[in-house]
C-alpha atoms as a PDB file:
ATOM      1  CA  UNK A   1     -19.204 -21.357  23.088  1.00  0.00           C
ATOM      2  CA  UNK A   2     -16.073 -20.542  24.524  1.00  0.00           C
ATOM      3  CA  UNK A   3     -14.173 -17.491  22.895  1.00  0.00           C
ATOM      4  CA  UNK A   4     -13.140 -17.952  19.411  1.00  0.00           C
ATOM      5  CA  UNK A   5      -9.333 -17.003  19.693  1.00  0.00           C
ATOM      6  CA  UNK A   6      -9.138 -19.436  23.219  1.00  0.00           C
ATOM      7  CA  UNK A   7     -10.888 -22.246  21.468  1.00  0.00           C
ATOM      8  CA  UNK A   8      -8.224 -22.063  18.513  1.00  0.00           C
ATOM      9  CA  UNK A   9      -5.081 -21.965  20.535  1.00  0.00           C
ATOM     10  CA  UNK A  10      -6.626 -24.814  23.292  1.00  0.00           C
ATOM     11  CA  UNK A  11      -6.918 -26.755  19.457  1.00  0.00           C
ATOM     12  CA  UNK A  12      -3.429 -25.525  18.130  1.00  0.00           C
ATOM     13  CA  UNK A  13      -1.706 -26.250  21.201  1.00  0.00           C
ATOM     14  CA  UNK A  14      -3.506 -30.235  21.205  1.00  0.00           C
ATOM     15  CA  UNK A  15      -2.266 -30.243  17.475  1.00  0.00           C
ATOM     16  CA  UNK A  16       1.506 -28.979  18.173  1.00  0.00           C
ATOM     17  CA  UNK A  17       1.749 -31.850  21.111  1.00  0.00           C
ATOM     18  CA  UNK A  18       0.528 -34.430  19.159  1.00  0.00           C
ATOM     19  CA  UNK A  19       2.998 -33.720  16.355  1.00  0.00           C
ATOM     20  CA  UNK A  20       5.552 -34.851  18.682  1.00  0.00           C
ATOM     21  CA  UNK A  21       3.206 -37.764  20.790  1.00  0.00           C
ATOM     22  CA  UNK A  22       1.830 -39.558  18.209  1.00  0.00           C
ATOM     23  CA  UNK A  23      -1.552 -41.451  18.386  1.00  0.00           C
ATOM     24  CA  UNK A  24      -2.070 -40.229  22.001  1.00  0.00           C
ATOM     25  CA  UNK A  25      -4.482 -37.287  21.192  1.00  0.00           C
ATOM     26  CA  UNK A  26      -7.042 -38.967  23.906  1.00  0.00           C
ATOM     27  CA  UNK A  27      -4.417 -39.102  26.783  1.00  0.00           C
ATOM     28  CA  UNK A  28      -2.923 -35.159  25.358  1.00  0.00           C
ATOM     29  CA  UNK A  29      -6.441 -33.897  25.598  1.00  0.00           C
ATOM     30  CA  UNK A  30      -6.586 -35.434  29.461  1.00  0.00           C
ATOM     31  CA  UNK A  31      -3.388 -33.506  30.177  1.00  0.00           C
ATOM     32  CA  UNK A  32      -4.774 -30.393  28.911  1.00  0.00           C
ATOM     33  CA  UNK A  33      -7.821 -30.940  30.647  1.00  0.00           C
ATOM     34  CA  UNK A  34      -5.778 -31.677  33.979  1.00  0.00           C
ATOM     35  CA  UNK A  35      -4.239 -28.435  33.706  1.00  0.00           C
ATOM     36  CA  UNK A  36      -7.141 -26.417  32.649  1.00  0.00           C
ATOM     37  CA  UNK A  37      -8.440 -27.557  35.879  1.00  0.00           C
ATOM     38  CA  UNK A  38      -5.591 -26.162  37.994  1.00  0.00           C
ATOM     39  CA  UNK A  39      -4.720 -29.994  38.953  1.00  0.00           C
ATOM     40  CA  UNK A  40      -1.528 -32.009  38.735  1.00  0.00           C
ATOM     41  CA  UNK A  41      -1.222 -35.226  36.747  1.00  0.00           C
ATOM     42  CA  UNK A  42       0.360 -38.312  37.319  1.00  0.00           C
ATOM     43  CA  UNK A  43       1.555 -40.847  34.396  1.00  0.00           C
ATOM     44  CA  UNK A  44       2.035 -44.687  35.416  1.00  0.00           C
ATOM     45  CA  UNK A  45       3.607 -46.342  33.003  1.00  0.00           C
ATOM     46  CA  UNK A  46       6.791 -48.634  31.836  1.00  0.00           C
ATOM     47  CA  UNK A  47       9.682 -46.880  30.926  1.00  0.00           C
ATOM     48  CA  UNK A  48      10.302 -45.576  27.357  1.00  0.00           C
ATOM     49  CA  UNK A  49       6.900 -44.582  26.397  1.00  0.00           C
ATOM     50  CA  UNK A  50       6.931 -40.861  26.078  1.00  0.00           C
ATOM     51  CA  UNK A  51       5.583 -39.919  29.767  1.00  0.00           C
ATOM     52  CA  UNK A  52       9.475 -36.997  29.971  1.00  0.00           C
ATOM     53  CA  UNK A  53       8.437 -35.850  26.036  1.00  0.00           C
ATOM     54  CA  UNK A  54       5.163 -34.974  26.885  1.00  0.00           C
ATOM     55  CA  UNK A  55       6.172 -33.064  29.862  1.00  0.00           C
ATOM     56  CA  UNK A  56       8.495 -30.941  27.714  1.00  0.00           C
ATOM     57  CA  UNK A  57       6.679 -30.897  24.792  1.00  0.00           C
ATOM     58  CA  UNK A  58       3.970 -28.837  27.103  1.00  0.00           C
ATOM     59  CA  UNK A  59       5.863 -26.541  28.532  1.00  0.00           C
ATOM     60  CA  UNK A  60       8.041 -25.318  25.780  1.00  0.00           C
ATOM     61  CA  UNK A  61       4.482 -24.894  23.554  1.00  0.00           C
ATOM     62  CA  UNK A  62       3.235 -22.793  27.129  1.00  0.00           C
ATOM     63  CA  UNK A  63       6.165 -21.109  26.813  1.00  0.00           C
ATOM     64  CA  UNK A  64       6.735 -22.117  30.899  1.00  0.00           C
ATOM     65  CA  UNK A  65       9.606 -22.664  32.921  1.00  0.00           C
ATOM     66  CA  UNK A  66      10.789 -26.459  33.097  1.00  0.00           C
ATOM     67  CA  UNK A  67      12.781 -28.515  35.152  1.00  0.00           C
ATOM     68  CA  UNK A  68      12.903 -32.284  35.841  1.00  0.00           C
ATOM     69  CA  UNK A  69      13.718 -33.889  38.715  1.00  0.00           C
ATOM     70  CA  UNK A  70      15.048 -37.627  38.784  1.00  0.00           C
ATOM     71  CA  UNK A  71      13.677 -39.277  41.516  1.00  0.00           C
ATOM     72  CA  UNK A  72      16.035 -41.704  43.277  1.00  0.00           C
ATOM     73  CA  UNK A  73      15.780 -43.664  46.879  1.00  0.00           C
ATOM     74  CA  UNK A  74      18.734 -41.199  48.309  1.00  0.00           C
ATOM     75  CA  UNK A  75      16.811 -37.840  46.969  1.00  0.00           C
ATOM     76  CA  UNK A  76      16.435 -35.750  50.016  1.00  0.00           C
ATOM     77  CA  UNK A  77      13.365 -32.991  50.636  1.00  0.00           C
ATOM     78  CA  UNK A  78      15.833 -30.389  50.511  1.00  0.00           C
ATOM     79  CA  UNK A  79      17.009 -31.648  47.110  1.00  0.00           C
ATOM     80  CA  UNK A  80      14.255 -30.611  45.810  1.00  0.00           C
ATOM     81  CA  UNK A  81      12.862 -27.531  47.680  1.00  0.00           C
ATOM     82  CA  UNK A  82      15.872 -25.941  48.471  1.00  0.00           C
ATOM     83  CA  UNK A  83      17.916 -25.315  51.061  1.00  0.00           C
ATOM     84  CA  UNK A  84      20.031 -22.087  53.210  1.00  0.00           C
ATOM     85  CA  UNK A  85      23.453 -21.731  52.503  1.00  0.00           C
ATOM     86  CA  UNK A  86      26.078 -19.564  54.652  1.00  0.00           C
ATOM     87  CA  UNK A  87      27.601 -16.615  52.741  1.00  0.00           C
ATOM     88  CA  UNK A  88      30.680 -15.783  54.513  1.00  0.00           C
ATOM     89  CA  UNK A  89      30.990 -12.767  52.039  1.00  0.00           C
ATOM     90  CA  UNK A  90      27.376 -11.553  53.238  1.00  0.00           C
ATOM     91  CA  UNK A  91      28.175 -12.865  56.747  1.00  0.00           C
ATOM     92  CA  UNK A  92      24.330 -14.015  56.405  1.00  0.00           C
ATOM     93  CA  UNK A  93      22.584 -17.152  55.171  1.00  0.00           C
ATOM     94  CA  UNK A  94      20.877 -17.124  51.579  1.00  0.00           C
ATOM     95  CA  UNK A  95      18.278 -19.631  50.435  1.00  0.00           C
ATOM     96  CA  UNK A  96      18.993 -21.353  47.083  1.00  0.00           C
ATOM     97  CA  UNK A  97      15.847 -22.648  45.551  1.00  0.00           C
ATOM     98  CA  UNK A  98      15.554 -26.020  44.139  1.00  0.00           C
ATOM     99  CA  UNK A  99      13.771 -27.354  40.635  1.00  0.00           C
ATOM    100  CA  UNK A 100      10.465 -27.303  42.713  1.00  0.00           C
ATOM    101  CA  UNK A 101      10.060 -23.367  41.560  1.00  0.00           C
ATOM    102  CA  UNK A 102       9.380 -23.397  38.314  1.00  0.00           C
ATOM    103  CA  UNK A 103       6.302 -23.996  36.324  1.00  0.00           C
ATOM    104  CA  UNK A 104       6.093 -26.857  35.072  1.00  0.00           C
ATOM    105  CA  UNK A 105       7.869 -29.984  37.097  1.00  0.00           C
ATOM    106  CA  UNK A 106       8.674 -33.150  36.007  1.00  0.00           C
ATOM    107  CA  UNK A 107       8.921 -35.556  38.981  1.00  0.00           C
ATOM    108  CA  UNK A 108      10.125 -38.445  37.183  1.00  0.00           C
ATOM    109  CA  UNK A 109       9.898 -41.957  38.628  1.00  0.00           C
ATOM    110  CA  UNK A 110       8.413 -40.449  42.032  1.00  0.00           C
ATOM    111  CA  UNK A 111       7.689 -43.624  43.159  1.00  0.00           C
ATOM    112  CA  UNK A 112      11.578 -44.546  43.509  1.00  0.00           C
ATOM    113  CA  UNK A 113      12.298 -41.869  46.274  1.00  0.00           C
ATOM    114  CA  UNK A 114      11.252 -42.364  49.655  1.00  0.00           C
ATOM    115  CA  UNK A 115       8.026 -41.655  51.650  1.00  0.00           C
ATOM    116  CA  UNK A 116       9.720 -38.291  53.168  1.00  0.00           C
ATOM    117  CA  UNK A 117      10.721 -36.576  49.785  1.00  0.00           C
ATOM    118  CA  UNK A 118       7.365 -37.780  48.210  1.00  0.00           C
ATOM    119  CA  UNK A 119       5.670 -35.758  51.138  1.00  0.00           C
ATOM    120  CA  UNK A 120       7.623 -32.764  50.188  1.00  0.00           C
ATOM    121  CA  UNK A 121       5.875 -32.483  47.250  1.00  0.00           C
ATOM    122  CA  UNK A 122       2.296 -32.309  49.146  1.00  0.00           C
ATOM    123  CA  UNK A 123       2.229 -28.301  50.154  1.00  0.00           C
ATOM    124  CA  UNK A 124       3.960 -27.236  46.708  1.00  0.00           C
ATOM    125  CA  UNK A 125       0.936 -29.252  45.172  1.00  0.00           C
ATOM    126  CA  UNK A 126      -2.039 -28.193  47.335  1.00  0.00           C
ATOM    127  CA  UNK A 127      -0.638 -24.518  48.471  1.00  0.00           C
ATOM    128  CA  UNK A 128       1.354 -23.348  45.545  1.00  0.00           C
ATOM    129  CA  UNK A 129       3.699 -22.760  48.210  1.00  0.00           C
ATOM    130  CA  UNK A 130       6.921 -24.488  50.098  1.00  0.00           C
ATOM    131  CA  UNK A 131       7.763 -23.762  53.586  1.00  0.00           C
ATOM    132  CA  UNK A 132      11.799 -23.677  54.870  1.00  0.00           C
ATOM    133  CA  UNK A 133      12.736 -22.606  58.053  1.00  0.00           C
ATOM    134  CA  UNK A 134       9.585 -21.279  59.111  1.00  0.00           C
ATOM    135  CA  UNK A 135       9.174 -18.702  55.953  1.00  0.00           C
ATOM    136  CA  UNK A 136       6.744 -19.409  53.664  1.00  0.00           C
ATOM    137  CA  UNK A 137       7.828 -19.230  49.791  1.00  0.00           C
ATOM    138  CA  UNK A 138       5.551 -18.868  46.469  1.00  0.00           C
ATOM    139  CA  UNK A 139       6.098 -20.841  43.744  1.00  0.00           C
ATOM    140  CA  UNK A 140       5.733 -19.315  40.163  1.00  0.00           C
ATOM    141  CA  UNK A 141       2.135 -19.144  38.669  1.00  0.00           C
ATOM    142  CA  UNK A 142       0.999 -21.410  37.021  1.00  0.00           C
ATOM    143  CA  UNK A 143       2.349 -24.347  38.461  1.00  0.00           C
ATOM    144  CA  UNK A 144       1.885 -27.629  37.143  1.00  0.00           C
ATOM    145  CA  UNK A 145       3.497 -30.619  38.508  1.00  0.00           C
ATOM    146  CA  UNK A 146       3.595 -34.053  36.006  1.00  0.00           C
ATOM    147  CA  UNK A 147       4.692 -36.927  37.758  1.00  0.00           C
ATOM    148  CA  UNK A 148       5.855 -40.103  36.457  1.00  0.00           C
ATOM    149  CA  UNK A 149       5.618 -43.667  38.399  1.00  0.00           C
ATOM    150  CA  UNK A 150       6.767 -47.426  37.442  1.00  0.00           C
ATOM    151  CA  UNK A 151       4.517 -49.880  37.930  1.00  0.00           C
ATOM    152  CA  UNK A 152       4.439 -51.242  41.717  1.00  0.00           C
ATOM    153  CA  UNK A 153       5.451 -54.332  41.275  1.00  0.00           C
ATOM    154  CA  UNK A 154       8.739 -53.572  39.629  1.00  0.00           C
ATOM    155  CA  UNK A 155      11.945 -53.345  42.117  1.00  0.00           C
ATOM    156  CA  UNK A 156      13.157 -50.520  44.007  1.00  0.00           C
ATOM    157  CA  UNK A 157       9.785 -48.498  44.348  1.00  0.00           C
ATOM    158  CA  UNK A 158       7.478 -47.279  46.903  1.00  0.00           C
ATOM    159  CA  UNK A 159       4.086 -47.214  46.883  1.00  0.00           C
ATOM    160  CA  UNK A 160       2.756 -43.479  47.120  1.00  0.00           C
ATOM    161  CA  UNK A 161       0.915 -42.759  50.508  1.00  0.00           C
ATOM    162  CA  UNK A 162      -3.006 -41.859  49.856  1.00  0.00           C
ATOM    163  CA  UNK A 163      -2.643 -38.454  50.898  1.00  0.00           C
ATOM    164  CA  UNK A 164      -0.324 -37.799  47.675  1.00  0.00           C
ATOM    165  CA  UNK A 165      -2.676 -39.606  45.237  1.00  0.00           C
ATOM    166  CA  UNK A 166      -5.519 -37.879  46.212  1.00  0.00           C
ATOM    167  CA  UNK A 167      -2.901 -34.446  45.402  1.00  0.00           C
ATOM    168  CA  UNK A 168      -3.029 -35.612  41.707  1.00  0.00           C
ATOM    169  CA  UNK A 169      -6.411 -34.310  40.055  1.00  0.00           C
ATOM    170  CA  UNK A 170      -5.837 -37.324  37.544  1.00  0.00           C
ATOM    171  CA  UNK A 171      -3.773 -40.207  36.983  1.00  0.00           C
ATOM    172  CA  UNK A 172      -3.453 -41.671  32.941  1.00  0.00           C
ATOM    173  CA  UNK A 173      -1.138 -44.214  31.233  1.00  0.00           C
ATOM    174  CA  UNK A 174       0.125 -43.533  27.869  1.00  0.00           C
ATOM    175  CA  UNK A 175       0.514 -47.175  26.568  1.00  0.00           C
ATOM    176  CA  UNK A 176       2.151 -48.834  23.853  1.00  0.00           C
ATOM    177  CA  UNK A 177       1.560 -46.924  20.125  1.00  0.00           C
ATOM    178  CA  UNK A 178      -0.637 -48.469  17.674  1.00  0.00           C
ATOM    179  CA  UNK A 179       1.446 -50.185  15.011  1.00  0.00           C
ATOM    180  CA  UNK A 180       1.037 -46.670  12.579  1.00  0.00           C
ATOM    181  CA  UNK A 181       2.421 -44.355  14.949  1.00  0.00           C
ATOM    182  CA  UNK A 182       5.108 -46.672  16.018  1.00  0.00           C
ATOM    183  CA  UNK A 183       5.881 -46.456  12.453  1.00  0.00           C
ATOM    184  CA  UNK A 184       6.278 -42.999  12.533  1.00  0.00           C
ATOM    185  CA  UNK A 185       8.200 -42.947  15.726  1.00  0.00           C
ATOM    186  CA  UNK A 186      10.784 -45.650  14.068  1.00  0.00           C
ATOM    187  CA  UNK A 187      11.160 -43.846  10.840  1.00  0.00           C
ATOM    188  CA  UNK A 188      11.193 -40.269  12.046  1.00  0.00           C
ATOM    189  CA  UNK A 189      12.960 -37.931  13.745  1.00  0.00           C
ATOM    190  CA  UNK A 190      14.223 -38.237  17.395  1.00  0.00           C
ATOM    191  CA  UNK A 191      11.380 -36.545  19.389  1.00  0.00           C
ATOM    192  CA  UNK A 192      13.953 -34.498  21.379  1.00  0.00           C
ATOM    193  CA  UNK A 193      15.023 -32.646  18.424  1.00  0.00           C
ATOM    194  CA  UNK A 194      11.231 -31.984  17.556  1.00  0.00           C
ATOM    195  CA  UNK A 195      10.501 -30.591  21.144  1.00  0.00           C
ATOM    196  CA  UNK A 196      13.552 -28.444  20.778  1.00  0.00           C
ATOM    197  CA  UNK A 197      12.157 -26.702  17.479  1.00  0.00           C
ATOM    198  CA  UNK A 198       8.718 -26.286  19.107  1.00  0.00           C
ATOM    199  CA  UNK A 199       7.430 -22.583  19.369  1.00  0.00           C
ATOM    200  CA  UNK A 200       5.042 -21.350  22.124  1.00  0.00           C
ATOM    201  CA  UNK A 201       1.363 -21.414  21.118  1.00  0.00           C
ATOM    202  CA  UNK A 202       0.097 -19.533  24.367  1.00  0.00           C
ATOM    203  CA  UNK A 203       1.553 -17.654  27.054  1.00  0.00           C
ATOM    204  CA  UNK A 204       1.457 -17.903  30.972  1.00  0.00           C
ATOM    205  CA  UNK A 205      -1.028 -15.182  30.608  1.00  0.00           C
ATOM    206  CA  UNK A 206      -3.136 -17.068  28.293  1.00  0.00           C
ATOM    207  CA  UNK A 207      -3.181 -20.148  30.027  1.00  0.00           C
ATOM    208  CA  UNK A 208      -4.351 -18.166  33.062  1.00  0.00           C
ATOM    209  CA  UNK A 209      -7.116 -16.903  31.329  1.00  0.00           C
ATOM    210  CA  UNK A 210      -8.429 -20.343  30.003  1.00  0.00           C
ATOM    211  CA  UNK A 211      -8.125 -21.845  33.637  1.00  0.00           C
ATOM    212  CA  UNK A 212     -10.306 -18.593  34.274  1.00  0.00           C
ATOM    213  CA  UNK A 213     -12.680 -19.570  31.590  1.00  0.00           C
ATOM    214  CA  UNK A 214     -13.281 -23.387  33.438  1.00  0.00           C
ATOM    215  CA  UNK A 215     -15.130 -22.032  36.009  1.00  0.00           C
ATOM    216  CA  UNK A 216     -17.554 -19.864  34.081  1.00  0.00           C
ATOM    217  CA  UNK A 217     -18.844 -23.306  32.162  1.00  0.00           C
ATOM    218  CA  UNK A 218     -22.028 -24.252  33.202  1.00  0.00           C
ATOM    219  CA  UNK A 219     -23.274 -26.793  35.372  1.00  0.00           C
ATOM    220  CA  UNK A 220     -26.615 -27.998  35.625  1.00  0.00           C
ATOM    221  CA  UNK A 221     -28.906 -29.239  38.577  1.00  0.00           C
ATOM    222  CA  UNK A 222     -29.243 -32.070  36.488  1.00  0.00           C
ATOM    223  CA  UNK A 223     -25.364 -32.749  35.886  1.00  0.00           C
ATOM    224  CA  UNK A 224     -25.083 -32.182  39.954  1.00  0.00           C
ATOM    225  CA  UNK A 225     -27.832 -34.430  40.610  1.00  0.00           C
ATOM    226  CA  UNK A 226     -25.546 -37.359  38.401  1.00  0.00           C
ATOM    227  CA  UNK A 227     -22.377 -36.731  39.749  1.00  0.00           C
ATOM    228  CA  UNK A 228     -23.687 -37.097  42.998  1.00  0.00           C
ATOM    229  CA  UNK A 229     -25.411 -40.196  42.230  1.00  0.00           C
ATOM    230  CA  UNK A 230     -21.846 -41.431  41.285  1.00  0.00           C
ATOM    231  CA  UNK A 231     -20.285 -40.695  44.141  1.00  0.00           C
ATOM    232  CA  UNK A 232     -23.080 -42.194  46.390  1.00  0.00           C
ATOM    233  CA  UNK A 233     -22.534 -45.470  44.430  1.00  0.00           C
ATOM    234  CA  UNK A 234     -18.584 -45.112  45.707  1.00  0.00           C
ATOM    235  CA  UNK A 235     -19.758 -44.932  49.272  1.00  0.00           C
ATOM    236  CA  UNK A 236     -22.213 -47.568  48.778  1.00  0.00           C
ATOM    237  CA  UNK A 237     -19.833 -50.797  49.604  1.00  0.00           C
ATOM    238  CA  UNK A 238     -20.893 -52.580  46.251  1.00  0.00           C
ATOM    239  CA  UNK A 239     -17.786 -51.282  44.499  1.00  0.00           C
ATOM    240  CA  UNK A 240     -15.488 -49.910  46.676  1.00  0.00           C
ATOM    241  CA  UNK A 241     -13.470 -49.964  50.244  1.00  0.00           C
ATOM    242  CA  UNK A 242     -14.345 -46.419  50.752  1.00  0.00           C
ATOM    243  CA  UNK A 243     -15.977 -44.007  48.612  1.00  0.00           C
ATOM    244  CA  UNK A 244     -14.675 -40.798  46.879  1.00  0.00           C
ATOM    245  CA  UNK A 245     -14.354 -37.951  49.472  1.00  0.00           C
ATOM    246  CA  UNK A 246     -15.915 -34.308  48.866  1.00  0.00           C
ATOM    247  CA  UNK A 247     -12.632 -32.981  47.699  1.00  0.00           C
ATOM    248  CA  UNK A 248     -12.665 -35.774  44.721  1.00  0.00           C
ATOM    249  CA  UNK A 249     -15.918 -34.635  43.682  1.00  0.00           C
ATOM    250  CA  UNK A 250     -14.973 -31.174  43.452  1.00  0.00           C
ATOM    251  CA  UNK A 251     -11.725 -32.410  41.327  1.00  0.00           C
ATOM    252  CA  UNK A 252     -14.181 -34.177  39.350  1.00  0.00           C
ATOM    253  CA  UNK A 253     -16.607 -31.322  38.446  1.00  0.00           C
ATOM    254  CA  UNK A 254     -13.385 -28.984  37.600  1.00  0.00           C
ATOM    255  CA  UNK A 255     -12.044 -31.514  35.331  1.00  0.00           C
ATOM    256  CA  UNK A 256     -15.147 -32.043  33.382  1.00  0.00           C
ATOM    257  CA  UNK A 257     -15.958 -28.354  32.925  1.00  0.00           C
ATOM    258  CA  UNK A 258     -12.026 -28.538  31.617  1.00  0.00           C
ATOM    259  CA  UNK A 259     -13.402 -30.962  29.388  1.00  0.00           C
ATOM    260  CA  UNK A 260     -16.418 -29.477  27.932  1.00  0.00           C
ATOM    261  CA  UNK A 261     -14.042 -26.274  27.150  1.00  0.00           C
ATOM    262  CA  UNK A 262     -11.614 -28.188  25.294  1.00  0.00           C
ATOM    263  CA  UNK A 263     -14.355 -29.685  23.277  1.00  0.00           C
ATOM    264  CA  UNK A 264     -15.793 -25.778  22.629  1.00  0.00           C
ATOM    265  CA  UNK A 265     -18.626 -25.901  24.693  1.00  0.00           C
ATOM    266  CA  UNK A 266     -19.618 -23.642  27.501  1.00  0.00           C
ATOM    267  CA  UNK A 267     -21.477 -26.681  29.727  1.00  0.00           C
ATOM    268  CA  UNK A 268     -20.499 -29.599  31.093  1.00  0.00           C
ATOM    269  CA  UNK A 269     -22.515 -32.979  30.111  1.00  0.00           C
ATOM    270  CA  UNK A 270     -22.511 -35.995  31.437  1.00  0.00           C
ATOM    271  CA  UNK A 271     -20.506 -37.486  28.827  1.00  0.00           C
ATOM    272  CA  UNK A 272     -17.822 -35.416  30.510  1.00  0.00           C
ATOM    273  CA  UNK A 273     -18.288 -36.633  33.429  1.00  0.00           C
ATOM    274  CA  UNK A 274     -18.156 -40.307  31.814  1.00  0.00           C
ATOM    275  CA  UNK A 275     -15.259 -39.548  30.041  1.00  0.00           C
ATOM    276  CA  UNK A 276     -13.131 -38.437  33.205  1.00  0.00           C
ATOM    277  CA  UNK A 277     -14.093 -40.371  35.751  1.00  0.00           C
ATOM    278  CA  UNK A 278     -11.876 -43.170  34.923  1.00  0.00           C
ATOM    279  CA  UNK A 279      -8.925 -40.766  35.179  1.00  0.00           C
ATOM    280  CA  UNK A 280      -9.653 -38.683  38.105  1.00  0.00           C
ATOM    281  CA  UNK A 281     -11.556 -41.261  40.508  1.00  0.00           C
ATOM    282  CA  UNK A 282      -9.648 -44.702  39.758  1.00  0.00           C
ATOM    283  CA  UNK A 283      -6.753 -43.819  41.491  1.00  0.00           C
ATOM    284  CA  UNK A 284      -8.457 -42.624  44.553  1.00  0.00           C
ATOM    285  CA  UNK A 285     -10.567 -46.132  45.029  1.00  0.00           C
ATOM    286  CA  UNK A 286      -9.817 -49.426  46.167  1.00  0.00           C
ATOM    287  CA  UNK A 287     -12.054 -52.275  44.582  1.00  0.00           C
ATOM    288  CA  UNK A 288     -13.611 -54.656  46.559  1.00  0.00           C
ATOM    289  CA  UNK A 289     -11.504 -57.772  46.498  1.00  0.00           C
ATOM    290  CA  UNK A 290     -14.523 -59.475  45.228  1.00  0.00           C
ATOM    291  CA  UNK A 291     -14.879 -57.669  42.239  1.00  0.00           C
ATOM    292  CA  UNK A 292     -11.953 -59.219  40.242  1.00  0.00           C
ATOM    293  CA  UNK A 293     -10.895 -56.157  38.662  1.00  0.00           C
ATOM    294  CA  UNK A 294      -8.887 -53.266  38.700  1.00  0.00           C
ATOM    295  CA  UNK A 295      -9.281 -49.936  39.503  1.00  0.00           C
ATOM    296  CA  UNK A 296     -10.198 -48.430  36.359  1.00  0.00           C
ATOM    297  CA  UNK A 297     -12.091 -51.438  34.932  1.00  0.00           C
ATOM    298  CA  UNK A 298     -14.077 -51.378  38.217  1.00  0.00           C
ATOM    299  CA  UNK A 299     -15.161 -47.015  37.847  1.00  0.00           C
ATOM    300  CA  UNK A 300     -16.507 -48.225  34.034  1.00  0.00           C
ATOM    301  CA  UNK A 301     -18.658 -50.693  35.506  1.00  0.00           C
ATOM    302  CA  UNK A 302     -19.938 -48.697  37.802  1.00  0.00           C
ATOM    303  CA  UNK A 303     -20.712 -46.019  35.380  1.00  0.00           C
ATOM    304  CA  UNK A 304     -22.504 -48.474  33.067  1.00  0.00           C
ATOM    305  CA  UNK A 305     -24.665 -49.156  36.209  1.00  0.00           C
ATOM    306  CA  UNK A 306     -25.169 -46.043  37.473  1.00  0.00           C
ATOM    307  CA  UNK A 307     -28.215 -44.751  35.355  1.00  0.00           C
ATOM    308  CA  UNK A 308     -28.590 -40.787  34.169  1.00  0.00           C
ATOM    309  CA  UNK A 309     -31.012 -39.405  36.712  1.00  0.00           C
END
């Protein structure tokens, strides 16, 4: 079992966010698992379903510095990373940090910006640093990117390159609320006002301790066999055009460990991998044209077909 204090903090964190994002506990747990695993989250959904509110509520509940960038077609990489400006008083150039120098970054509607600006996030997401004018500058820790994107069939969107999709540990969708949850939204207080009244449940040091605890979650040889069987199935040519990379396999295992920690267990189980695989693998895979299924549905069909060794 994880430390009782840590388990209690994580439960309180999920409970508090659920008071703002109602009826979406599974998606909140996915978001927390992604954060605990040290990854970044991509949310693909229609505008107005709570993506921005989720990111803000998470940052406030953890006492982390929060920044939001609205991606548009004219957004430049320097608008995100920062730029050096000549200051006459000092007779020198001074670097002015961009919004990426934060702890929780909401990249809103990321696929409305051009590929050059999208790619500006790559180094920040992978290395937790940015290089400007041949100087490497570290980003604050922890550093968590929540990017949102509109469905690709909407006007003015640019598909994310495969290299950037692979940098997101998870891709989820919030979806419409159920009837009871939507009634609570309609009859209740503005969600933005609720977020403003939230108090931190954990701080940055406690979050980093929780992220370290994920690495101590036990993984058996049998579970590794099962994960390798699933990865091999993606590469078999029966389900997808191309299979998962070794980096994707490592990411899936980290997410499964994080999910086990959220469930207050010190070991990961096949259920963890099955529950997390659609969110961690589907955005990295392209189903065969003959499948007649979407990415997530194809991953779930593959899980059903691959038995547990």
